[in-house]
mmCIF file of C-alpha atoms in Angstrom:
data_model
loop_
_atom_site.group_PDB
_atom_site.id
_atom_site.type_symbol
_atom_site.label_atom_id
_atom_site.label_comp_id
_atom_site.label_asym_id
_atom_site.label_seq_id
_atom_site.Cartn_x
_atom_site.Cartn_y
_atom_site.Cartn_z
ATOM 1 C CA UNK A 1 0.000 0.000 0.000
ATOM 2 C CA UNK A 2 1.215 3.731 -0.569
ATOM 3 C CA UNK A 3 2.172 5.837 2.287
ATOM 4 C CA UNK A 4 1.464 9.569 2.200
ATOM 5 C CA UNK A 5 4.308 11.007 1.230
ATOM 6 C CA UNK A 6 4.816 13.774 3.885
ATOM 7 C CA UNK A 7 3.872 11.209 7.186
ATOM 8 C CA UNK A 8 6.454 8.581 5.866
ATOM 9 C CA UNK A 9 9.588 11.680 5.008
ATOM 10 C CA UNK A 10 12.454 10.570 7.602
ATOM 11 C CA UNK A 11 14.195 13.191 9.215
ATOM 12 C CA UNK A 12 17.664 14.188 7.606
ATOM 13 C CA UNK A 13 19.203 13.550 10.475
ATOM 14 C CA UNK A 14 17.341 9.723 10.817
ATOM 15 C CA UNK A 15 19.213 9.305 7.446
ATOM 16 C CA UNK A 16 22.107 6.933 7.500
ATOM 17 C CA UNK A 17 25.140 8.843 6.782
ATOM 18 C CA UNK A 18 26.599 6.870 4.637
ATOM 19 C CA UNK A 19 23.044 6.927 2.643
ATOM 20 C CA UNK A 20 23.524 10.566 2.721
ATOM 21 C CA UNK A 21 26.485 10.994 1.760
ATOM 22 C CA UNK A 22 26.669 8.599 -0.624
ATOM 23 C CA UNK A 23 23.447 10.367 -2.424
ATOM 24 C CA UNK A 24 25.149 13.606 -2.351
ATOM 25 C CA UNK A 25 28.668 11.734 -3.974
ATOM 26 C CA UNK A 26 26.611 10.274 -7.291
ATOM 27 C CA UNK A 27 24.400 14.109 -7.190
ATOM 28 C CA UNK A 28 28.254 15.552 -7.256
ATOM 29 C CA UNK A 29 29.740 13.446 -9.762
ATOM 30 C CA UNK A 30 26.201 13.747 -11.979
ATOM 31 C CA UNK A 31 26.651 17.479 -12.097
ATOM 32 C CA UNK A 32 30.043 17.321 -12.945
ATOM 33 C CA UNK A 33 29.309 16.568 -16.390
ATOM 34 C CA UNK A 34 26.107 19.353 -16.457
ATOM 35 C CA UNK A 35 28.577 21.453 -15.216
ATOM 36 C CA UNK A 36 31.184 21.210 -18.332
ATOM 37 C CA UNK A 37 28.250 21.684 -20.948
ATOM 38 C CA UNK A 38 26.888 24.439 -18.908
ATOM 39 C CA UNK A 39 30.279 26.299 -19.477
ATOM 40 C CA UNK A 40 30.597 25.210 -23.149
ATOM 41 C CA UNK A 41 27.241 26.735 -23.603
ATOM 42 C CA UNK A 42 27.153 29.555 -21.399
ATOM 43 C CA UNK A 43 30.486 30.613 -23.734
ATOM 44 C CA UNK A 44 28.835 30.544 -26.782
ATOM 45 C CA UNK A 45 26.350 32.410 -25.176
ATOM 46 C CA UNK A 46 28.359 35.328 -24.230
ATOM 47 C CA UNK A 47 29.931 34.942 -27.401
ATOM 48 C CA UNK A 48 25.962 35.305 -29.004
ATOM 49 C CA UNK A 49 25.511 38.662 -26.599
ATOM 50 C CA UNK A 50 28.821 40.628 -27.539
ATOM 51 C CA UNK A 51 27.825 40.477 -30.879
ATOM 52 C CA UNK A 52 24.682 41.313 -30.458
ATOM 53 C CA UNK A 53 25.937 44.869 -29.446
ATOM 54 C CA UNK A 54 25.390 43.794 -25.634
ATOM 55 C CA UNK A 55 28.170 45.108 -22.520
ATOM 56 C CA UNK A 56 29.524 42.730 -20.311
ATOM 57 C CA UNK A 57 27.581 44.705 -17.922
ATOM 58 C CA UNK A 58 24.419 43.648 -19.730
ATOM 59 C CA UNK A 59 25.358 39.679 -20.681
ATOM 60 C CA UNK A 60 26.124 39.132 -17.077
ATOM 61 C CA UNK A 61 23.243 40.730 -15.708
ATOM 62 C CA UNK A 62 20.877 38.887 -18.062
ATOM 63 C CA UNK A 63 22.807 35.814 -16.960
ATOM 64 C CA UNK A 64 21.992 36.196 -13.200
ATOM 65 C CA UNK A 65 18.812 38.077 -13.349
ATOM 66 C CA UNK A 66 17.058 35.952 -15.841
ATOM 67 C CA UNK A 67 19.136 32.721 -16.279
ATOM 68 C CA UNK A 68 17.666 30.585 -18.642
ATOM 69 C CA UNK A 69 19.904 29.546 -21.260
ATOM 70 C CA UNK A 70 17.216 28.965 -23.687
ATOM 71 C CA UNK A 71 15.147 31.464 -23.605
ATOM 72 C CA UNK A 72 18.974 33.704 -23.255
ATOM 73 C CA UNK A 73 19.816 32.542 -26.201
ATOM 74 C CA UNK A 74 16.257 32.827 -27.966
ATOM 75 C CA UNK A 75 16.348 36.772 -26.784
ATOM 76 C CA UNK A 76 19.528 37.525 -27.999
ATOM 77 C CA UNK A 77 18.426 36.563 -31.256
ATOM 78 C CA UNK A 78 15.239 38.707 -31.152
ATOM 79 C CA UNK A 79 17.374 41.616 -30.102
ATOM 80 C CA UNK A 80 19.962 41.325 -32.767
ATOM 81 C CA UNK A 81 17.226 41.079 -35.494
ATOM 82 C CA UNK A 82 15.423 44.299 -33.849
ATOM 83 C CA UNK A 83 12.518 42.623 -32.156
ATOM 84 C CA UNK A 84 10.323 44.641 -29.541
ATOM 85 C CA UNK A 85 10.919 43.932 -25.902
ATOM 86 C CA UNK A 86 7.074 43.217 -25.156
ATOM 87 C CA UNK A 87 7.300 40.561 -27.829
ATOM 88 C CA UNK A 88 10.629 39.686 -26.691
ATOM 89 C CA UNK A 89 9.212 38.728 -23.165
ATOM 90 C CA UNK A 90 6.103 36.956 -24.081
ATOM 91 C CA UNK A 91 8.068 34.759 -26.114
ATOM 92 C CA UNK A 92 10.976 33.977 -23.915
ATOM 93 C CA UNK A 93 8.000 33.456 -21.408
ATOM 94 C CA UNK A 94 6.091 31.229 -23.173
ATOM 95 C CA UNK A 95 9.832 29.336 -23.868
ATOM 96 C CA UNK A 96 10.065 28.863 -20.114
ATOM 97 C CA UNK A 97 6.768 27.989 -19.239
ATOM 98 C CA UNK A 98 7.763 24.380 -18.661
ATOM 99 C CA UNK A 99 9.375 25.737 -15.565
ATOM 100 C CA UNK A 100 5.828 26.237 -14.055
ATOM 101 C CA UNK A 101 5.728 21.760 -14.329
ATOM 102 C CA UNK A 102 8.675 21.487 -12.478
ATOM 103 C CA UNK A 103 7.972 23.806 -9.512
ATOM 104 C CA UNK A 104 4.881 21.485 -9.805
ATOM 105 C CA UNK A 105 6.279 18.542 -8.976
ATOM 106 C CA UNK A 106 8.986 20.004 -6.648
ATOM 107 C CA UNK A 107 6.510 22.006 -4.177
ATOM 108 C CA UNK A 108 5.804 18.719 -1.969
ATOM 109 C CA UNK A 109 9.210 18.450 -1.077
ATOM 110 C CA UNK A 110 9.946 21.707 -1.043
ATOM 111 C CA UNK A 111 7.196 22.783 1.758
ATOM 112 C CA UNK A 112 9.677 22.897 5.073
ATOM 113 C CA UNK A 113 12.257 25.101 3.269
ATOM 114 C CA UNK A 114 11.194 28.770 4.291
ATOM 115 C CA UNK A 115 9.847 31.184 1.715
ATOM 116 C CA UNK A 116 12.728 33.147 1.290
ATOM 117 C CA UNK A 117 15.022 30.130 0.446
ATOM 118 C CA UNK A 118 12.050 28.612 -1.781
ATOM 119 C CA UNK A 119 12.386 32.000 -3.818
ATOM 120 C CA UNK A 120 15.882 31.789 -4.290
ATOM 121 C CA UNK A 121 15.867 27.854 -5.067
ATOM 122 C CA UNK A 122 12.846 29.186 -7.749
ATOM 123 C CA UNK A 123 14.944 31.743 -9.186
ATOM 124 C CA UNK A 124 18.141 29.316 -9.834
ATOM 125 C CA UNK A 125 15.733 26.482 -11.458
ATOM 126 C CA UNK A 126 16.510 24.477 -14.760
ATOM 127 C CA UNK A 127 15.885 21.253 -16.257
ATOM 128 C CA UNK A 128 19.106 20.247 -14.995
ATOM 129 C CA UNK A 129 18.651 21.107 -11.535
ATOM 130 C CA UNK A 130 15.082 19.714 -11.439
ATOM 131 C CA UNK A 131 15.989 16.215 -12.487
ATOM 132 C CA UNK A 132 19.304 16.302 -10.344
ATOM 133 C CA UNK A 133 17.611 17.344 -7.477
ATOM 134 C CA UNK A 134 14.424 15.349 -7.784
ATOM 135 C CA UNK A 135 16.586 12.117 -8.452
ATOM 136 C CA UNK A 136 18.355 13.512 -5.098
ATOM 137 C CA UNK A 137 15.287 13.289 -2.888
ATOM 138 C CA UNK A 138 13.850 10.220 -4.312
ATOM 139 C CA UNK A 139 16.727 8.062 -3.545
ATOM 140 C CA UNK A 140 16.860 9.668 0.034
ATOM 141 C CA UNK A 141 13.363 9.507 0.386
ATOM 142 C CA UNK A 142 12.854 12.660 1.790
ATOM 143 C CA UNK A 143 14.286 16.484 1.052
ATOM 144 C CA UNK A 144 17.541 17.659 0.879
ATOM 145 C CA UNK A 145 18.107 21.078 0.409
ATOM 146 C CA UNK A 146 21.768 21.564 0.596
ATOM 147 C CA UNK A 147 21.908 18.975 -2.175
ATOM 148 C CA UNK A 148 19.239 21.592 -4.681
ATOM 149 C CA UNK A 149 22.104 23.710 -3.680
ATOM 150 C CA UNK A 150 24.750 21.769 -5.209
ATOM 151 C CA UNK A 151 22.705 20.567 -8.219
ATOM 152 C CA UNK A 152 21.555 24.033 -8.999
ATOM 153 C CA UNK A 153 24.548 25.889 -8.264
ATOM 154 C CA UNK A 154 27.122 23.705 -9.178
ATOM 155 C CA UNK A 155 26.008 22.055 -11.842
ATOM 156 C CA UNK A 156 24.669 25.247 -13.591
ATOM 157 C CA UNK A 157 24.704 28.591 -12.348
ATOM 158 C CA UNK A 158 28.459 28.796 -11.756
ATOM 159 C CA UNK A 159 29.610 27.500 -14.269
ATOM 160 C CA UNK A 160 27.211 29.320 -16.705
ATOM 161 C CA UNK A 161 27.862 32.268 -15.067
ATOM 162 C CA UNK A 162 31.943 32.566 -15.277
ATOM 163 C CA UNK A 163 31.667 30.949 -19.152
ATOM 164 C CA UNK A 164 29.329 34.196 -20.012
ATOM 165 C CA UNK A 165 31.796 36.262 -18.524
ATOM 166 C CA UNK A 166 34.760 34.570 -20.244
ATOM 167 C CA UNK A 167 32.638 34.798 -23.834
ATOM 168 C CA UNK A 168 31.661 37.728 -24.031
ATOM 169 C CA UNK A 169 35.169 39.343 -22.719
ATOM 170 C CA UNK A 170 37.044 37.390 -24.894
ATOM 171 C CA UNK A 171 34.963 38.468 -28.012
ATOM 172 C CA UNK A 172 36.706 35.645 -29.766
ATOM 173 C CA UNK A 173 35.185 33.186 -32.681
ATOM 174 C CA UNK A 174 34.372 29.492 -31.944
ATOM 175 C CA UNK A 175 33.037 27.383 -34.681
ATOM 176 C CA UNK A 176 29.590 26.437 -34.627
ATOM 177 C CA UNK A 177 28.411 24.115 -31.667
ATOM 178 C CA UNK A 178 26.339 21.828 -34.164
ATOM 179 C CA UNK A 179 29.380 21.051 -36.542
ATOM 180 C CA UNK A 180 30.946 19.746 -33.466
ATOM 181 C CA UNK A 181 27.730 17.499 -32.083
ATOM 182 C CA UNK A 182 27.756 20.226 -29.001
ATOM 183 C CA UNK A 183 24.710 20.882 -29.264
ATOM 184 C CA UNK A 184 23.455 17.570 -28.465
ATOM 185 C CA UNK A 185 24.996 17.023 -24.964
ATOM 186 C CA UNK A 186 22.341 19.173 -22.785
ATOM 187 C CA UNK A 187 19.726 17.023 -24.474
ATOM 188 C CA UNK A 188 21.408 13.573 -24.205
ATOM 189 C CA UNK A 189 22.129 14.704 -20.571
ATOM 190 C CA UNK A 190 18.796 14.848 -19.588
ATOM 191 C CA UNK A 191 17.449 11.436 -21.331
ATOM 192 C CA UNK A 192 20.179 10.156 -19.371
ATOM 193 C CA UNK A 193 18.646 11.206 -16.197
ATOM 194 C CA UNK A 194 15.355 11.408 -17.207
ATOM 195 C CA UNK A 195 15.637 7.246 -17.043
ATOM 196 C CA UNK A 196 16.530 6.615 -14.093
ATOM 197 C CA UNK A 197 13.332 8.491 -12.766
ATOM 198 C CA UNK A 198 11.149 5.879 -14.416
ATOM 199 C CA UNK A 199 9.643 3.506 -11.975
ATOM 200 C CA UNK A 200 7.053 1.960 -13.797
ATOM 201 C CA UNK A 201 4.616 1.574 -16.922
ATOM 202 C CA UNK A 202 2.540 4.981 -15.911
ATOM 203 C CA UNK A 203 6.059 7.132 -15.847
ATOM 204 C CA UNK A 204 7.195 5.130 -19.283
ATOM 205 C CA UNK A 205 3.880 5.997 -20.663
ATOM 206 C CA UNK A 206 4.158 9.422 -20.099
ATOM 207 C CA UNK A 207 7.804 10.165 -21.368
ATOM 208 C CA UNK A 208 6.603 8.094 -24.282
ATOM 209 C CA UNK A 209 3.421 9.790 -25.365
ATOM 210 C CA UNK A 210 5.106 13.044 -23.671
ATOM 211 C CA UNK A 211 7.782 12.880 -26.084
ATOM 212 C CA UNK A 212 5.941 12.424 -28.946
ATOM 213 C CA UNK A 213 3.327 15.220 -28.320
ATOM 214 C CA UNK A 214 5.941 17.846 -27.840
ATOM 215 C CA UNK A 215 7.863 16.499 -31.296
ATOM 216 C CA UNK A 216 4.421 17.137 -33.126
ATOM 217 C CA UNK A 217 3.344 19.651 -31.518
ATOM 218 C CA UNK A 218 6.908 21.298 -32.673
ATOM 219 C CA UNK A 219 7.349 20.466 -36.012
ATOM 220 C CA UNK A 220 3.863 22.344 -36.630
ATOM 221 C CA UNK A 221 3.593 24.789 -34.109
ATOM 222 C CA UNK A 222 6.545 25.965 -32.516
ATOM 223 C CA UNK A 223 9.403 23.872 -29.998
ATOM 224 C CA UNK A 224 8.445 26.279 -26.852
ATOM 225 C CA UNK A 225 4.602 25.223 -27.634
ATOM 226 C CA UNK A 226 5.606 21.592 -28.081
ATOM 227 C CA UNK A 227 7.663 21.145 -24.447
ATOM 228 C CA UNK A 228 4.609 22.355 -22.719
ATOM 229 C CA UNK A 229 2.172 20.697 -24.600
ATOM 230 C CA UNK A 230 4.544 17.100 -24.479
ATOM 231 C CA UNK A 231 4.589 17.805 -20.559
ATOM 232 C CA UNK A 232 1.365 18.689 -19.672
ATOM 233 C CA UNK A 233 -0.329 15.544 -22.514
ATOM 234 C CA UNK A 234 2.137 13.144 -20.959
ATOM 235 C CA UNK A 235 1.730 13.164 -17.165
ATOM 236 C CA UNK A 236 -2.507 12.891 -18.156
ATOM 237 C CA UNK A 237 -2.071 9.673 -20.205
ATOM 238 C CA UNK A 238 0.091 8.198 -18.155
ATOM 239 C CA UNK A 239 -2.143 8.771 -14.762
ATOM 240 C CA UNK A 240 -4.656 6.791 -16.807
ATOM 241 C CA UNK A 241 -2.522 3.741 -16.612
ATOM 242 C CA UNK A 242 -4.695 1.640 -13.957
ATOM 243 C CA UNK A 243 -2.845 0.786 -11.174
ATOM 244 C CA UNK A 244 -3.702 -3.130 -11.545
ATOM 245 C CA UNK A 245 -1.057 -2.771 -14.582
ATOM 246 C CA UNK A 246 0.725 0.245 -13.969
ATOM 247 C CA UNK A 247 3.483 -2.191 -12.468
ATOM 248 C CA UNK A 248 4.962 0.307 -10.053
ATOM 249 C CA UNK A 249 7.934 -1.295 -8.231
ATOM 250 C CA UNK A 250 8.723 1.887 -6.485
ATOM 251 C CA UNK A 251 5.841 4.375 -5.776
ATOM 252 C CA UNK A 252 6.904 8.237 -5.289
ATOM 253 C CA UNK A 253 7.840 8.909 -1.923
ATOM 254 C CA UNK A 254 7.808 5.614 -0.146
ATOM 255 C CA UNK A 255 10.515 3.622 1.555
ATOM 256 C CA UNK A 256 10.627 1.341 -1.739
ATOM 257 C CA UNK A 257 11.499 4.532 -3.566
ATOM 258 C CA UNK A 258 14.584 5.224 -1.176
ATOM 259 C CA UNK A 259 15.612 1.548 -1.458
ATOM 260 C CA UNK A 260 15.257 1.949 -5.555
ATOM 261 C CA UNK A 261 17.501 5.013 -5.679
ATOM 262 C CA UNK A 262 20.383 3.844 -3.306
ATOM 263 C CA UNK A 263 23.247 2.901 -4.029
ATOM 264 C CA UNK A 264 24.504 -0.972 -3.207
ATOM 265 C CA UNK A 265 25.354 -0.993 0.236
ATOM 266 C CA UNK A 266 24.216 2.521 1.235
ATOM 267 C CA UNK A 267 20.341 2.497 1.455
ATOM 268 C CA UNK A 268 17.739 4.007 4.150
ATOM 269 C CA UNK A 269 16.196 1.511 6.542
ATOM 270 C CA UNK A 270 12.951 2.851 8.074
ATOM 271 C CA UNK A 271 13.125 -0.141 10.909
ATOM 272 C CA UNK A 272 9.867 -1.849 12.718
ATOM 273 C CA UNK A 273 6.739 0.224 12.492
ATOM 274 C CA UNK A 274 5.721 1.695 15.898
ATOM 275 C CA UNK A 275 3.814 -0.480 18.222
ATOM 276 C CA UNK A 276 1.560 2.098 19.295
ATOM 277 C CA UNK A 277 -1.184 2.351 16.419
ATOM 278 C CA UNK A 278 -4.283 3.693 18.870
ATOM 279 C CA UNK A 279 -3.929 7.192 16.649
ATOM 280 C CA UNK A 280 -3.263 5.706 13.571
ATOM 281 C CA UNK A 281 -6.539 4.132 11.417
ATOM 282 C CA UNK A 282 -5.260 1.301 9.488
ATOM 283 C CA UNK A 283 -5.227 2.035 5.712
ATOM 284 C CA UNK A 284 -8.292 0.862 3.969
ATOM 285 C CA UNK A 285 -7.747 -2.132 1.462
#
C-alpha cells in the first residue's frame, strides 16, 4: 500500500550517513558533467551577446537576473534582429513555461524550506537542476536542500555564469556548436537522467506519449509550444494507466522509492513500524 508522502519523510538527520552521503557523492559526480556543458554553452552564449551589441555589464546581468539559457539565447536573437521587448518577453516566457511543471512537482518536497530560500531555489531552477535534485530526494526519500544547492549551483549557475563572462570578454570566434555534435549534450544529458526516474509503466507511458506530443506539436507549431504541450499531454495519459497494470515497483515517496535510488550498500532503513497504532486508522484495502 502507498504511504502519504509527507507522514512517511524521515528526518535528515534519521538518514544513514553513509546513505547521505553517498546520495550527495553520485548528485556531485552527476553534475560534474552538467557542469562542463553548462560552461561550453554559457560561452557561446556570451559569445551570441557581444555580438549582439550587448556590454559585459548587460550579458552578465541577463545571466543572473534571468538565467535561462534557452530562452537567453532565444532573446539575444530577437534583439539582434530588432525585435520589440514586449514581444521579446512573451516569447521567452512562453519558452520557459515548462518551468511552471517542475515547480509542480517540486513544491511537496519543497514545503519545510522557508519562503525566502524557496524563492531563491525558484529563481536558480533548470531542467538540470530539477531532475538532479528530484533524483536527489527520491533516492533519500525525503528532502535535501543543501543537495538543490549543489545541483543548482554547481552544476549550472556557476559554471554558466563565469563561461558568459569569459565569452563575451574574450569576443573571440568558436566554430559552430552543431558542426561539433555540441549541441546535443544538454539534451542527451537529460534522457540520461530522465531514465533513471522511471519507476514503472505509468512514468514510461508518459515520457513516451510526452515525447511524442511535444515532437508534433513542434514540427507544426513551434518547440516552446511543443515542451509544454509534451509535458502537460504526458503526465494525463500516463495517470490513466490503472494501477492493476501500472506495475509500479517503487511508488513516489515511499521507503521502496529510497531503497530503488540507493546505491549498493548505502540504502535508508525505516526499521519496525511503531507499536503504538491507537492514533493511527489502518489504511483501507
Amino acid at each position: 500500500m502507498r504511504r502519504n508522502l509527507r507522514q512517511d519523510l524521515p528526518a535528515l538527520s534519521d538518514i544513514p550517513a553513509a546513505t547521505l552521503e553517498g546520495s550527495r557523492r553520485r548528485l556531485i559526480s552527476d553534475s560534474i558533467g552538467i557542469g562542463v556543458s553548462a560552461a561550453g554553452f554559457g560561452f557561446v552564449y556570451g559569445l551570441s551577446a557581444r555580438e549582439a551589441g550587448f556590454s559585459v555589464v548587460e550579458a552578465m546581468a541577463m545571466s543572473t537576473i534571468v538565467f535561462a539559457g534557452a530562452a537567453q539565447f532565444a532573446a539575444v536573437g530577437y534583439v539582434a534582429s530588432g525585435l520589440a521587448w514586449p514581444g521579446i518577453i512573451l516569447l521567452t516566457a512562453l519558452l520557459n513555461a515548462r518551468h511552471l511543471l517542475y515547480s509542480a512537482a517540486l513544491s511537496p518536497w519543497l514545503r519545510e524550506v522557508r519562503f525566502g530560500r524557496r524563492a531563491i531555489m525558484a529563481h536558480i531552477l533548470t531542467d538540470e537542476a530539477f531532475a538532479l535534485s528530484i533524483a536527489h530526494f527520491r533516492r533519500l526519500g525525503r528532502t535535501d536542500e543543501r543537495g538543490y544547492w549543489i545541483a543548482a549551483l554547481g552544476a549550472t549557475f556557476i559554471p554558466w555564469n563565469l563561461a558568459t563572462l569569459a565569452g563575451v570578454a574574450l569576443g573571440a570566434q568558436i566554430p559552430d556548436p552543431a558542426r561539433l555534435g555540441i549541441d546535443v549534450i544538454f539534451p542527451a544529458a537529460m534522457v540520461g537522467l530522465a531514465v533513471g526516474l522511471i519507476t514503472g509503466r505509468r512514468e514510461l507511458v508518459a515520457a513516451i506519449v510526452g515525447a511524442g506530443v511535444a515532437v508534433v506539436v513542434a514540427l507544426l507549431s513551434s518547440p516552446s509550444i511543443g515542451i509544454v504541450a509534451g509535458g502537460v499531454i504526458g503526465p494525463i495519459v500516463g495517470l490513466l494507466v490503472p494501477a492493476a497494470v501500472a506495475h509500479e515497483t517503487a511508488p513516489l515517496g515511499t521507503f521502496e522509492s529510497a531503497t530503488r535510488y540507493s546505491m549498493p550498500g548505502a540504502r535508508h532503513d525505516p526499521g519496525p513500524p511503531a507499536s503504538d497504532t491507537t492514533d493511527h486508522p489502518a489504511d483501507p484495502p
